[in-house]
Short mmCIF file of C-alpha atoms and ligand atoms in Angstrom, two decimals:
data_model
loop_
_atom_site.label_atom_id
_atom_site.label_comp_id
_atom_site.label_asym_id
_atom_site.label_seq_id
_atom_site.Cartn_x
_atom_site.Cartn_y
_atom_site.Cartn_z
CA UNK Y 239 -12.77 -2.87 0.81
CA UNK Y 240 -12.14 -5.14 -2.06
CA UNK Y 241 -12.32 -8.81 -1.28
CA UNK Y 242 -10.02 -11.40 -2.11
CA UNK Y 243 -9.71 -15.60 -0.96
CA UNK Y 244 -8.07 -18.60 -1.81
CA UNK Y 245 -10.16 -21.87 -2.14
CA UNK Y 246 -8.19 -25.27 -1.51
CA UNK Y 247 -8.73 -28.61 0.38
CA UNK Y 248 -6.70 -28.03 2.76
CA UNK Y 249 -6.15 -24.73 3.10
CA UNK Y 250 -5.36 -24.03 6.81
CA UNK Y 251 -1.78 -24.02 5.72
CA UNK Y 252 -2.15 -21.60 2.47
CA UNK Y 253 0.13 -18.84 2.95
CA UNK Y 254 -1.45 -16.28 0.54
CA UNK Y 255 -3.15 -14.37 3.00
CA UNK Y 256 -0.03 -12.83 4.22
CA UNK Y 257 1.73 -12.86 1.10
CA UNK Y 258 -1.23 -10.62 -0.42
CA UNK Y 259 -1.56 -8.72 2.89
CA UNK Y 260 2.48 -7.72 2.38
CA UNK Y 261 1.80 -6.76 -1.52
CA UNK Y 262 -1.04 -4.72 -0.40
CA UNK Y 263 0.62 -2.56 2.22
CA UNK Y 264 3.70 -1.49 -0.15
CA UNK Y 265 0.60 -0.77 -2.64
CA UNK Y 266 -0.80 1.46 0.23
CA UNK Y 267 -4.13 -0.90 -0.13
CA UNK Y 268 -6.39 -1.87 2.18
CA UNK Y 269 -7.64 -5.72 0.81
CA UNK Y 270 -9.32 -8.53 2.64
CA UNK Y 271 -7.84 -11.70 1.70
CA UNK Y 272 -9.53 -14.80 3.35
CA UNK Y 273 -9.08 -19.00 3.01
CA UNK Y 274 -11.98 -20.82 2.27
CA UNK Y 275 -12.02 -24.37 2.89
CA UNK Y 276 -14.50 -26.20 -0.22
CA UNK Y 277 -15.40 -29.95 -1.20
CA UNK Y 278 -15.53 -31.06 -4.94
CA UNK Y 279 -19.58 -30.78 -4.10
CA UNK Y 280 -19.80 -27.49 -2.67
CA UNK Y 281 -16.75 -25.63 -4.72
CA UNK Y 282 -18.81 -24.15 -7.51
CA UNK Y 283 -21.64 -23.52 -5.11
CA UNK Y 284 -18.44 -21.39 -2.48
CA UNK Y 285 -17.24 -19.53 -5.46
CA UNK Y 286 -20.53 -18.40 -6.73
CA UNK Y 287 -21.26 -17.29 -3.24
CA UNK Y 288 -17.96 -15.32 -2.92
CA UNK Y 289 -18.54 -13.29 -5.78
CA UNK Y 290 -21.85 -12.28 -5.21
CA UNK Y 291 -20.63 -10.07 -3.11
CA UNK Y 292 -19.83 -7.00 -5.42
CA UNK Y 293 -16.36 -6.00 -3.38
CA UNK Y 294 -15.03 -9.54 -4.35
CA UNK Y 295 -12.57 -8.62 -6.84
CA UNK Y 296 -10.56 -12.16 -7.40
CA UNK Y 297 -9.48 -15.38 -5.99
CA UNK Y 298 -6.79 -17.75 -5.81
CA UNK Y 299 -7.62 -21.35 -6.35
CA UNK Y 300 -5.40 -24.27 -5.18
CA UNK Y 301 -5.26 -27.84 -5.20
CA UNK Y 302 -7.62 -29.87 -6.11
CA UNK Y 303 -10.20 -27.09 -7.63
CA UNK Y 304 -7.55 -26.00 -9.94
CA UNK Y 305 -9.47 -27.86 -12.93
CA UNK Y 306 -12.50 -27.73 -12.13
CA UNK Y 307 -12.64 -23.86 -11.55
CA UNK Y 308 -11.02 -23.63 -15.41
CA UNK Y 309 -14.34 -25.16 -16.66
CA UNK Y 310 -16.45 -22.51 -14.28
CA UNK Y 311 -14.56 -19.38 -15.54
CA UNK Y 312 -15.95 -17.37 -18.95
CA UNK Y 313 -12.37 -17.11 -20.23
CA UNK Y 314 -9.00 -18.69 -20.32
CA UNK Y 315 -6.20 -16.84 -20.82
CA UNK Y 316 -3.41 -18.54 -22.86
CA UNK Y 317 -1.56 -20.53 -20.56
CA UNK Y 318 -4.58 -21.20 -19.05
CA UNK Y 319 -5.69 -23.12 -21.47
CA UNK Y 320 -2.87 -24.80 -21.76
CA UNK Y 321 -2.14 -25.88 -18.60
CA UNK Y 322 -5.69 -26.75 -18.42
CA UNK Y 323 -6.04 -24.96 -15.02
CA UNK Y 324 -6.31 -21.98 -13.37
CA UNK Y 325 -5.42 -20.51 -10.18
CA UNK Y 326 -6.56 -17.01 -10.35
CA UNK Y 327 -9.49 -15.68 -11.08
CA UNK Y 328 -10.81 -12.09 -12.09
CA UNK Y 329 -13.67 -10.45 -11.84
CA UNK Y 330 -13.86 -7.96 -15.23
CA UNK Y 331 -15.27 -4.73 -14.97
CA UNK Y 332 -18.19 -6.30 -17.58
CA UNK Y 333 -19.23 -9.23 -14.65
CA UNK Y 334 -17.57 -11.55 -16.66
CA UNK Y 335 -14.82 -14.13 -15.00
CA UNK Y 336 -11.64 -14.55 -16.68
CA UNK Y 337 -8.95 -17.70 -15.89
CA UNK Y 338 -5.66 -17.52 -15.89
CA UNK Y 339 -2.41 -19.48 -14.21
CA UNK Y 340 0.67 -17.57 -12.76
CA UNK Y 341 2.54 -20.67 -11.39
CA UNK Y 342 4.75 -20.46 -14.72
CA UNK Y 343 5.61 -16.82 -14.95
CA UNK Y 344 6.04 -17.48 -10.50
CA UNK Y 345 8.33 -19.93 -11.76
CA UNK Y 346 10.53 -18.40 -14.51
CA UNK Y 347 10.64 -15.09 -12.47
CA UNK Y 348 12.08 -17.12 -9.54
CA UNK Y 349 14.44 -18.46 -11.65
CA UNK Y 350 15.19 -15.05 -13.05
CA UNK Y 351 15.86 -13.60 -9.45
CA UNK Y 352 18.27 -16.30 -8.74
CA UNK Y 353 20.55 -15.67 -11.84
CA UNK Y 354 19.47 -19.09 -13.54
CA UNK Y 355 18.97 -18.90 -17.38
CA UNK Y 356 16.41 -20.47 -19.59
CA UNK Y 357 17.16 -19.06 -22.81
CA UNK Y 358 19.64 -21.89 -24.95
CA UNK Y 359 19.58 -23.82 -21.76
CA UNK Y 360 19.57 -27.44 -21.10
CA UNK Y 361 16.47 -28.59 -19.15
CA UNK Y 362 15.12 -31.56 -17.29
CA UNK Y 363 11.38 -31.38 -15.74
CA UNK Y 364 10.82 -34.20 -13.11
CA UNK Y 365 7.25 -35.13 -12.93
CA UNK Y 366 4.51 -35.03 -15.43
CA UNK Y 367 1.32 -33.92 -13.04
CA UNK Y 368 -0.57 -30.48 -13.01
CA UNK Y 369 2.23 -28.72 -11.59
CA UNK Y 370 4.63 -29.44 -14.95
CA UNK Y 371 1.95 -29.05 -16.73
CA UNK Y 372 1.49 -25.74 -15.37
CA UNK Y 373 4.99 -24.54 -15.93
CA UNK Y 374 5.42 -25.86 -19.01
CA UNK Y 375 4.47 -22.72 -21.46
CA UNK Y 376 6.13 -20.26 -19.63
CA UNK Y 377 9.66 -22.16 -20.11
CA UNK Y 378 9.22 -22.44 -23.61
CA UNK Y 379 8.45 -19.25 -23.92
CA UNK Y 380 11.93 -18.35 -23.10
CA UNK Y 381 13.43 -20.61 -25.63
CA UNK Y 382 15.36 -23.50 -23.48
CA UNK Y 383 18.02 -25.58 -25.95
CA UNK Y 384 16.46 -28.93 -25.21
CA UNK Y 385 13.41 -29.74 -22.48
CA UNK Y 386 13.29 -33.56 -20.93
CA UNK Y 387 10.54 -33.94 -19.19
CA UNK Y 388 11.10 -37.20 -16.88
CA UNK Y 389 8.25 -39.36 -15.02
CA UNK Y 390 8.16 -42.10 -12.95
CA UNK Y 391 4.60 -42.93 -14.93
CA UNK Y 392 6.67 -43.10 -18.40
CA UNK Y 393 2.79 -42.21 -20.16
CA UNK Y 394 2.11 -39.52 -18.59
CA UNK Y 395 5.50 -38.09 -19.92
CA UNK Y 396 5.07 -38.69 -22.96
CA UNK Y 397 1.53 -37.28 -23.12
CA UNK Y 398 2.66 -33.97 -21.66
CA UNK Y 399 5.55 -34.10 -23.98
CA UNK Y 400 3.49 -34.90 -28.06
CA UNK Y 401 1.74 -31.33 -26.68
CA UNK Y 402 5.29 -29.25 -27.03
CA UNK Y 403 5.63 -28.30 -30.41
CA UNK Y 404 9.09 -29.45 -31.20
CA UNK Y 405 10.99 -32.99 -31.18
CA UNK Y 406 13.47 -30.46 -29.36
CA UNK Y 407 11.44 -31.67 -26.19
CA UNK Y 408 10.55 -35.28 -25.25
CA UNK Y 409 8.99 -37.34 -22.93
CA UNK Y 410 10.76 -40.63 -21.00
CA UNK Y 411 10.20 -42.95 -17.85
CA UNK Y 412 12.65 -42.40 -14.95
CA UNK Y 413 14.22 -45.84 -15.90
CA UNK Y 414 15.22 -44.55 -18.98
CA UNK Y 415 17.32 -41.80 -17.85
CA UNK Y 416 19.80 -44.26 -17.08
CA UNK Y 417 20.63 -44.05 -21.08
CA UNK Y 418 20.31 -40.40 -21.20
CA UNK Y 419 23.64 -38.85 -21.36
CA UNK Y 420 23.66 -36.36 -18.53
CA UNK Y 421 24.24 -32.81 -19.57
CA UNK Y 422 21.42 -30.68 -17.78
CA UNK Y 423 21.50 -26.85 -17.04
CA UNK Y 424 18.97 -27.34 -14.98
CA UNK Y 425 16.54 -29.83 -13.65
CA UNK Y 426 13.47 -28.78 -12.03
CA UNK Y 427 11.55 -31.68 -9.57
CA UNK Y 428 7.98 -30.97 -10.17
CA UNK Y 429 6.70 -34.22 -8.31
CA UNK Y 430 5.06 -34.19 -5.47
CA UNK Y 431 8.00 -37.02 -4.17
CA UNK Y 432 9.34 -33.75 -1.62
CA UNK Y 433 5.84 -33.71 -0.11
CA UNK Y 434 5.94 -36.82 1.67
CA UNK Y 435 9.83 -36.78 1.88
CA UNK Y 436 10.30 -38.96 -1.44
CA UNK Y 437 13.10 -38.88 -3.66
CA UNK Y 438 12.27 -39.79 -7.20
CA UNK Y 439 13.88 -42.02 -8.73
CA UNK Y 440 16.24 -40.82 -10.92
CA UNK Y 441 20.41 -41.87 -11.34
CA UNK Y 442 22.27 -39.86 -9.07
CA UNK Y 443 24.91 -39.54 -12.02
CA UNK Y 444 22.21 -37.15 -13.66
CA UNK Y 445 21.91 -35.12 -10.98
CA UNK Y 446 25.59 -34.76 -10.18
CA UNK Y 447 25.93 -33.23 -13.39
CA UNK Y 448 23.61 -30.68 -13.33
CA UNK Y 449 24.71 -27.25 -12.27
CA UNK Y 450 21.83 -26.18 -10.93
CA UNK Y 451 18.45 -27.88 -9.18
CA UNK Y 452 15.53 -26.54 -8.24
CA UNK Y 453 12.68 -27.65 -6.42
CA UNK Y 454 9.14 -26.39 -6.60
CA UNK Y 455 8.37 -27.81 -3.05
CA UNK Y 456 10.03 -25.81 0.25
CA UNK Y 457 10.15 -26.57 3.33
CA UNK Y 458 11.56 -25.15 6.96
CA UNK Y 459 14.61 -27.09 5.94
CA UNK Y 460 16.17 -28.05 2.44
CA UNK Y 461 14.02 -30.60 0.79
CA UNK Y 462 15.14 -34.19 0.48
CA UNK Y 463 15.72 -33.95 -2.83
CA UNK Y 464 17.58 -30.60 -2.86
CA UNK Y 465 19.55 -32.14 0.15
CA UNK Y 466 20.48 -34.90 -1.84
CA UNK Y 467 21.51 -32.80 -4.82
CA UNK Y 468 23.87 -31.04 -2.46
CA UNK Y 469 25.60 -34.10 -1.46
CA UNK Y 470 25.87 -34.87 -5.15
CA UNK Y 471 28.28 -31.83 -4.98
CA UNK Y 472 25.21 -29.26 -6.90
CA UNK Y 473 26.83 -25.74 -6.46
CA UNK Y 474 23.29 -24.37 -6.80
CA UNK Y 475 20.43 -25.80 -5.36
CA UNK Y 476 16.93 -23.65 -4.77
CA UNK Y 477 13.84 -24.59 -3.15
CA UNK Y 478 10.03 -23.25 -4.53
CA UNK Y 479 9.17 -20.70 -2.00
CA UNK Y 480 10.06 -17.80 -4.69
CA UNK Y 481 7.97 -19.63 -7.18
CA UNK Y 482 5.15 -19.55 -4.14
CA UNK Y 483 5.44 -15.56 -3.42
CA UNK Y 484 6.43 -14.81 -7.61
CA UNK Y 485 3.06 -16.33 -8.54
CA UNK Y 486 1.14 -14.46 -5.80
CA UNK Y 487 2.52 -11.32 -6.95
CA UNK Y 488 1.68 -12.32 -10.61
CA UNK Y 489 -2.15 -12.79 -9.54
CA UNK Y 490 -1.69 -9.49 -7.10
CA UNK Y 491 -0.77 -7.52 -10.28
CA UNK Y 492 -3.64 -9.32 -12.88
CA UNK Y 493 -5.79 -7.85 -9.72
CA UNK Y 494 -4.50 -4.60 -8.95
CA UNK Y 495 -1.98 -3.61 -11.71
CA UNK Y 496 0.47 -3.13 -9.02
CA UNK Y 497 3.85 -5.05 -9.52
CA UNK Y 498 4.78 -5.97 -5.85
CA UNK Y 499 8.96 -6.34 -4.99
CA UNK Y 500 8.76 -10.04 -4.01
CA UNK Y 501 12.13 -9.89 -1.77
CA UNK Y 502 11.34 -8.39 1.26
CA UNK Y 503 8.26 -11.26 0.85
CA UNK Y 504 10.39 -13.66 0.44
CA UNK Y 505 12.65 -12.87 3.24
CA UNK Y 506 9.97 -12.20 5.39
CA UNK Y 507 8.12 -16.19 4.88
CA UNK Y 508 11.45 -17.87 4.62
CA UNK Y 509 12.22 -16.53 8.31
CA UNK Y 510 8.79 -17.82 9.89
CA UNK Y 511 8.97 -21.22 8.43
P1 ATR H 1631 0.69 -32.03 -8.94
O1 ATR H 1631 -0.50 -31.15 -9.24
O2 ATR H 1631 1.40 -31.68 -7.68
O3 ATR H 1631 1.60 -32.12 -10.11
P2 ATR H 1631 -0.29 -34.63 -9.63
O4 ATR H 1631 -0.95 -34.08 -10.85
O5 ATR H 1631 -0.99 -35.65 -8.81
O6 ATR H 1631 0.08 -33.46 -8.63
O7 ATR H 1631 1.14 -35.19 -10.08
C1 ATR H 1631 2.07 -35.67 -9.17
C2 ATR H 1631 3.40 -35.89 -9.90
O8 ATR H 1631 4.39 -36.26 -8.94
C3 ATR H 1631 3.34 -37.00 -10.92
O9 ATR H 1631 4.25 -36.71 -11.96
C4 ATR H 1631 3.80 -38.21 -10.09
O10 ATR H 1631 4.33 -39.27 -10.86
P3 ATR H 1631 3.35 -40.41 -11.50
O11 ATR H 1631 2.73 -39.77 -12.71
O12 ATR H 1631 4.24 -41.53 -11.82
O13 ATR H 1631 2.34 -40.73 -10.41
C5 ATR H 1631 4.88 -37.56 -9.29
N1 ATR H 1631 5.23 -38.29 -8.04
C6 ATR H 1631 4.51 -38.36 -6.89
N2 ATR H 1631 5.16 -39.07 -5.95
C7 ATR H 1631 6.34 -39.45 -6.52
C8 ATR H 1631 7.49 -40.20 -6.06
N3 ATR H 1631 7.53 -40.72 -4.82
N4 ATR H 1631 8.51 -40.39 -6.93
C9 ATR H 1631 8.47 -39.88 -8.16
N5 ATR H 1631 7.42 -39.16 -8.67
C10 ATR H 1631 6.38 -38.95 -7.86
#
């Protein structure tokens, strides 16, 4: 039976193992797909252990191994490179282990389910951590009109920012937005803020303007943030557990070459939360 895990710290929570389970029963496979809990010391040590097994096909990797696994890994696909981390990893037929990141295309093809458009739109990315960083390619790959991407650490924006190739798409502090004349498509929170029940900082004036919000963080109920869009009067306002299941069925078909329908997934997680 071919072996799969996910490594994170924690990882009690980690919902792939069901997700991958689901995928594998409309693919008619049988998979085992495991969590393995791993320190920064013993990571490298786990994952060299895990695939010396020779049914242990692939893994996910999660937060905080995401970098350090991109170093460990043969070859980087693309995006891998740069997002500068990987969460899936495959096992080529040669031995060899090759990187690569699905949270983007998880992203964009949630988007894509729910009817919201990239292409010529107007975009504003809240946060400036590994998880924009990790979206980043695949949004520009689908040609938005303008990309802001907004931190509360104005840096750190403008790092992420000087690596997009265009002046099309630039980097601010939150405080800043308070000049920016709001006329966003979309804005997509990125931070980590919904985590601990944090809004970030940002004038409400910019959000109430925005058609759409999305949030890459879910919840049993509507995230602060997305709650607060809502009473901003946002017609359409989406939280991240597509982008969760759509990057899962990314790695599922890097692994398998079996596209897995993502709804019934979807539908499935949203009503045990
Ligand atoms: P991740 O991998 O989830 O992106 P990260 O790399 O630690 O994690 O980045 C966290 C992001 O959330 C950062 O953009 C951080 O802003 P700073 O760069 O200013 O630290 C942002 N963030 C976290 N808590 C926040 C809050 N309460 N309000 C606004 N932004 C927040």
């Amino acid at each position: 039976m071919n072996k799969y895990t996910v490594f994170g710290n924690p990882i009690a929570q980690s919902k792939s193992p069901s997700i991958h389970q689901m995928f594998a029963e409309q693919a008619g496979l049988t998979i085992e797909y495991d969590r393995t809990l791993a320190t920064k010391e013993n990571f490298i040590a786990s994952l060299t252990h895990f695939f010396l097994a020779g049914d242990a096909k692939g893994c996910n990797v999660t937060s905080p191994f995401k970098e350090q696994v991109a170093k460990w890994v043969d070859d980087l696909s693309a995006a891998a490179k740069i997002a500068g981390s990987v969460n899936t990893v495959i096992k080529k037929e040669d031995g060899t282990f090759l990187g690569d990141t699905t949270d983007g295309p998880g992203l964009v093809q949630d988007l894509g389910r729910l009817g919201v458009q990239i292409k010529n739109a107007r975009i504003l990315l809240l946060g400036a951590g590994g998880a924009a960083r990790g979206v980043l390619q695949s949004i520009l790959a689908l040609e938005p009109e303008f990309l802001m991407i907004a931190n509360r650490t104005e840096e750190k924006a403008q790092q992420l920012a000087s690596l997009l190739p265009s002046e099309n798409f630039i980097g601010i502090g939150f405080k800043q937005l308070d000049e920016v004349k709001p006329a966003f498509d979309l804005i997509i929170n990125s931070t980590s803020a919904s985590l601990t029940g944090e809004l970030p900082a940002i004038p409400d004036s910019i959000m109430s303007s925005s058609a759409c919000v999305y949030d890459m963080s879910y919840g049993d109920k509507p995230t602060v943030f997305l709650q607060h869009a809502k009473t901003l009067g946002v017609v359409d306002t989406f939280d991240g557990l597509g982008m969760l299941v759509g990057q899962a069925a990314e790695s599922f078909y890097l692994w398998t070459g079996y596209r897995p329908n993502v709804v019934p997934v979807i539908d499935s997680l949203r009503s045990s939360l």
